[in-house]
Amino acid sequence: TIGSFVITARDSFENRRPGGDTINVLIVRWNVKTNKILDVNDPPGTATVTDNSDGSYSTTYSITRAGIYQMQIQFGSVFGAGSPFILDVKTSAAELSKTYVYGQLIQVQAGRASSAFVQTR
């Protein structure tokens, strides 16, 4: 999944900031039942944040595995912007033209183990 969104930074008077803020986006696999990170050893994913120099920040991220994720937006050292957000990433149907089968397909013998792998995109 590739996603994008725009963050607009405002001050306490709702005026648009001029840009130059430090903004980070952290994405972790999330266990909604325990309300905790699914695997603490799995490093968080990040998004690419581009300062548009007008108080807005274009943000893109890529998630390559289906599952539940938590996304947090960090301004300097403070989390905010209504985050965290829960993302539910689903798999899509495989595209036949990008599906490959490989392994021991030619020399298969009865009674002997063999391996075949299917790679879908």
PDB file of C-alpha atoms in Angstrom:
ATOM      1  CA  THR A   1       0.000   0.000   0.000  1.00  0.00           C
ATOM      2  CA  ILE A   2       1.286   3.416  -0.897  1.00  0.00           C
ATOM      3  CA  GLY A   3      -0.469   6.284   0.797  1.00  0.00           C
ATOM      4  CA  SER A   4      -0.085  10.025   0.930  1.00  0.00           C
ATOM      5  CA  PHE A   5      -1.507  12.930   2.855  1.00  0.00           C
ATOM      6  CA  VAL A   6      -0.738  16.569   3.619  1.00  0.00           C
ATOM      7  CA  ILE A   7      -0.062  17.942   7.097  1.00  0.00           C
ATOM      8  CA  THR A   8      -0.813  21.632   7.657  1.00  0.00           C
ATOM      9  CA  ALA A   9       1.023  23.087  10.663  1.00  0.00           C
ATOM     10  CA  ARG A  10      -0.688  25.893  12.568  1.00  0.00           C
ATOM     11  CA  ASP A  11       0.248  27.872  15.658  1.00  0.00           C
ATOM     12  CA  SER A  12      -1.912  28.259  18.776  1.00  0.00           C
ATOM     13  CA  PHE A  13      -3.872  31.079  17.058  1.00  0.00           C
ATOM     14  CA  GLU A  14      -4.651  28.830  14.046  1.00  0.00           C
ATOM     15  CA  ASN A  15      -2.242  30.797  11.824  1.00  0.00           C
ATOM     16  CA  ARG A  16      -0.403  28.712   9.265  1.00  0.00           C
ATOM     17  CA  ARG A  17       3.249  28.275  10.191  1.00  0.00           C
ATOM     18  CA  PRO A  18       5.889  29.269   7.625  1.00  0.00           C
ATOM     19  CA  GLY A  19       7.494  25.809   7.412  1.00  0.00           C
ATOM     20  CA  GLY A  20      10.788  24.562   8.758  1.00  0.00           C
ATOM     21  CA  ASP A  21       9.208  22.333  11.406  1.00  0.00           C
ATOM     22  CA  THR A  22      10.658  18.920  12.224  1.00  0.00           C
ATOM     23  CA  ILE A  23       7.928  16.389  11.483  1.00  0.00           C
ATOM     24  CA  ASN A  24       8.297  12.613  11.655  1.00  0.00           C
ATOM     25  CA  VAL A  25       5.763   9.891  10.942  1.00  0.00           C
ATOM     26  CA  LEU A  26       6.224   6.524  12.652  1.00  0.00           C
ATOM     27  CA  ILE A  27       4.352   3.388  11.575  1.00  0.00           C
ATOM     28  CA  VAL A  28       4.332   0.172  13.637  1.00  0.00           C
ATOM     29  CA  ARG A  29       2.459  -3.131  13.374  1.00  0.00           C
ATOM     30  CA  TRP A  30      -0.245  -2.956  16.024  1.00  0.00           C
ATOM     31  CA  ASN A  31      -2.150  -5.454  18.153  1.00  0.00           C
ATOM     32  CA  VAL A  32      -5.624  -3.942  18.622  1.00  0.00           C
ATOM     33  CA  LYS A  33      -6.571  -6.507  21.299  1.00  0.00           C
ATOM     34  CA  THR A  34      -3.688  -5.596  23.633  1.00  0.00           C
ATOM     35  CA  ASN A  35      -3.346  -2.008  22.352  1.00  0.00           C
ATOM     36  CA  LYS A  36       0.421  -2.530  22.050  1.00  0.00           C
ATOM     37  CA  ILE A  37       3.087  -2.896  19.385  1.00  0.00           C
ATOM     38  CA  LEU A  38       2.789  -6.344  17.799  1.00  0.00           C
ATOM     39  CA  ASP A  39       6.553  -7.029  17.700  1.00  0.00           C
ATOM     40  CA  VAL A  40       8.857  -4.719  19.675  1.00  0.00           C
ATOM     41  CA  ASN A  41      11.847  -6.119  17.757  1.00  0.00           C
ATOM     42  CA  ASP A  42      10.365  -5.012  14.428  1.00  0.00           C
ATOM     43  CA  PRO A  43      11.721  -1.501  13.717  1.00  0.00           C
ATOM     44  CA  PRO A  44       9.073   1.136  12.977  1.00  0.00           C
ATOM     45  CA  GLY A  45       8.436   2.199   9.423  1.00  0.00           C
ATOM     46  CA  THR A  46       8.645   5.843   8.526  1.00  0.00           C
ATOM     47  CA  ALA A  47       7.090   8.144   5.997  1.00  0.00           C
ATOM     48  CA  THR A  48       8.809  10.637   3.730  1.00  0.00           C
ATOM     49  CA  VAL A  49       7.859  14.139   4.819  1.00  0.00           C
ATOM     50  CA  THR A  50       8.564  17.016   2.397  1.00  0.00           C
ATOM     51  CA  ASP A  51       8.435  20.607   3.662  1.00  0.00           C
ATOM     52  CA  ASN A  52       6.506  22.676   1.104  1.00  0.00           C
ATOM     53  CA  SER A  53       7.820  25.897   2.772  1.00  0.00           C
ATOM     54  CA  ASP A  54       4.289  27.214   3.293  1.00  0.00           C
ATOM     55  CA  GLY A  55       3.324  25.429   6.497  1.00  0.00           C
ATOM     56  CA  SER A  56       2.228  22.300   4.645  1.00  0.00           C
ATOM     57  CA  TYR A  57       4.120  19.021   4.521  1.00  0.00           C
ATOM     58  CA  SER A  58       3.527  16.410   1.808  1.00  0.00           C
ATOM     59  CA  THR A  59       3.783  12.949   3.307  1.00  0.00           C
ATOM     60  CA  THR A  60       4.055   9.557   1.585  1.00  0.00           C
ATOM     61  CA  TYR A  61       4.443   6.107   3.061  1.00  0.00           C
ATOM     62  CA  SER A  62       4.639   2.537   1.840  1.00  0.00           C
ATOM     63  CA  ILE A  63       3.423  -0.565   3.653  1.00  0.00           C
ATOM     64  CA  THR A  64       4.364  -3.871   2.020  1.00  0.00           C
ATOM     65  CA  ARG A  65       2.650  -6.330   4.357  1.00  0.00           C
ATOM     66  CA  ALA A  66      -1.022  -6.745   5.230  1.00  0.00           C
ATOM     67  CA  GLY A  67      -1.989  -6.160   8.840  1.00  0.00           C
ATOM     68  CA  ILE A  68      -3.034  -3.590  11.404  1.00  0.00           C
ATOM     69  CA  TYR A  69      -0.706  -0.616  11.858  1.00  0.00           C
ATOM     70  CA  GLN A  70      -0.556   2.392  14.131  1.00  0.00           C
ATOM     71  CA  MET A  71       0.639   5.688  12.641  1.00  0.00           C
ATOM     72  CA  GLN A  72       1.858   8.527  14.847  1.00  0.00           C
ATOM     73  CA  ILE A  73       2.763  12.030  13.718  1.00  0.00           C
ATOM     74  CA  GLN A  74       5.519  13.708  15.693  1.00  0.00           C
ATOM     75  CA  PHE A  75       6.200  17.469  15.749  1.00  0.00           C
ATOM     76  CA  GLY A  76       9.682  17.901  17.197  1.00  0.00           C
ATOM     77  CA  SER A  77       9.453  15.658  20.268  1.00  0.00           C
ATOM     78  CA  VAL A  78       5.660  15.874  20.692  1.00  0.00           C
ATOM     79  CA  PHE A  79       3.125  13.485  19.168  1.00  0.00           C
ATOM     80  CA  GLY A  80       0.033  15.207  17.833  1.00  0.00           C
ATOM     81  CA  ALA A  81      -2.266  16.011  14.890  1.00  0.00           C
ATOM     82  CA  GLY A  82      -4.944  13.722  16.273  1.00  0.00           C
ATOM     83  CA  SER A  83      -2.610  10.741  16.065  1.00  0.00           C
ATOM     84  CA  PRO A  84      -2.285   7.886  16.611  1.00  0.00           C
ATOM     85  CA  PHE A  85      -4.276   6.551  13.675  1.00  0.00           C
ATOM     86  CA  ILE A  86      -5.052   2.880  13.062  1.00  0.00           C
ATOM     87  CA  LEU A  87      -4.490   1.600   9.512  1.00  0.00           C
ATOM     88  CA  ASP A  88      -5.976  -1.725   8.405  1.00  0.00           C
ATOM     89  CA  VAL A  89      -3.983  -2.852   5.359  1.00  0.00           C
ATOM     90  CA  LYS A  90      -5.607  -5.663   3.362  1.00  0.00           C
ATOM     91  CA  THR A  91      -4.156  -7.866   0.663  1.00  0.00           C
ATOM     92  CA  SER A  92      -5.345  -7.423  -2.887  1.00  0.00           C
ATOM     93  CA  ALA A  93      -5.971 -10.048  -5.538  1.00  0.00           C
ATOM     94  CA  ALA A  94      -2.836 -11.429  -7.186  1.00  0.00           C
ATOM     95  CA  GLU A  95      -2.110 -10.195 -10.687  1.00  0.00           C
ATOM     96  CA  LEU A  96      -1.636 -13.258 -12.877  1.00  0.00           C
ATOM     97  CA  SER A  97       0.899 -11.617 -15.202  1.00  0.00           C
ATOM     98  CA  LYS A  98       3.170 -10.944 -12.190  1.00  0.00           C
ATOM     99  CA  THR A  99       2.814 -14.368 -10.539  1.00  0.00           C
ATOM    100  CA  TYR A 100       5.727 -16.816 -10.695  1.00  0.00           C
ATOM    101  CA  VAL A 101       6.045 -20.479  -9.771  1.00  0.00           C
ATOM    102  CA  TYR A 102       9.509 -21.907  -9.242  1.00  0.00           C
ATOM    103  CA  GLY A 103      11.265 -24.773  -7.510  1.00  0.00           C
ATOM    104  CA  GLN A 104      11.671 -28.496  -8.228  1.00  0.00           C
ATOM    105  CA  LEU A 105       8.998 -28.719 -10.893  1.00  0.00           C
ATOM    106  CA  ILE A 106      10.678 -30.812 -13.583  1.00  0.00           C
ATOM    107  CA  GLN A 107      12.209 -33.650 -11.560  1.00  0.00           C
ATOM    108  CA  VAL A 108       9.352 -34.604  -9.243  1.00  0.00           C
ATOM    109  CA  GLN A 109       9.403 -38.230  -8.069  1.00  0.00           C
ATOM    110  CA  ALA A 110       6.686 -40.148  -6.267  1.00  0.00           C
ATOM    111  CA  GLY A 111       7.511 -40.736  -2.604  1.00  0.00           C
ATOM    112  CA  ARG A 112      10.252 -38.039  -2.498  1.00  0.00           C
ATOM    113  CA  ALA A 113       9.923 -34.543  -1.096  1.00  0.00           C
ATOM    114  CA  SER A 114      10.096 -31.635  -3.505  1.00  0.00           C
ATOM    115  CA  SER A 115       9.483 -27.928  -3.188  1.00  0.00           C
ATOM    116  CA  ALA A 116       7.532 -25.468  -5.280  1.00  0.00           C
ATOM    117  CA  PHE A 117       7.109 -21.777  -4.494  1.00  0.00           C
ATOM    118  CA  VAL A 118       4.523 -19.303  -5.725  1.00  0.00           C
ATOM    119  CA  GLN A 119       5.372 -15.618  -5.746  1.00  0.00           C
ATOM    120  CA  THR A 120       2.441 -13.278  -6.299  1.00  0.00           C
ATOM    121  CA  ARG A 121       2.306  -9.538  -6.832  1.00  0.00           C
TER     122      ARG A 121
END
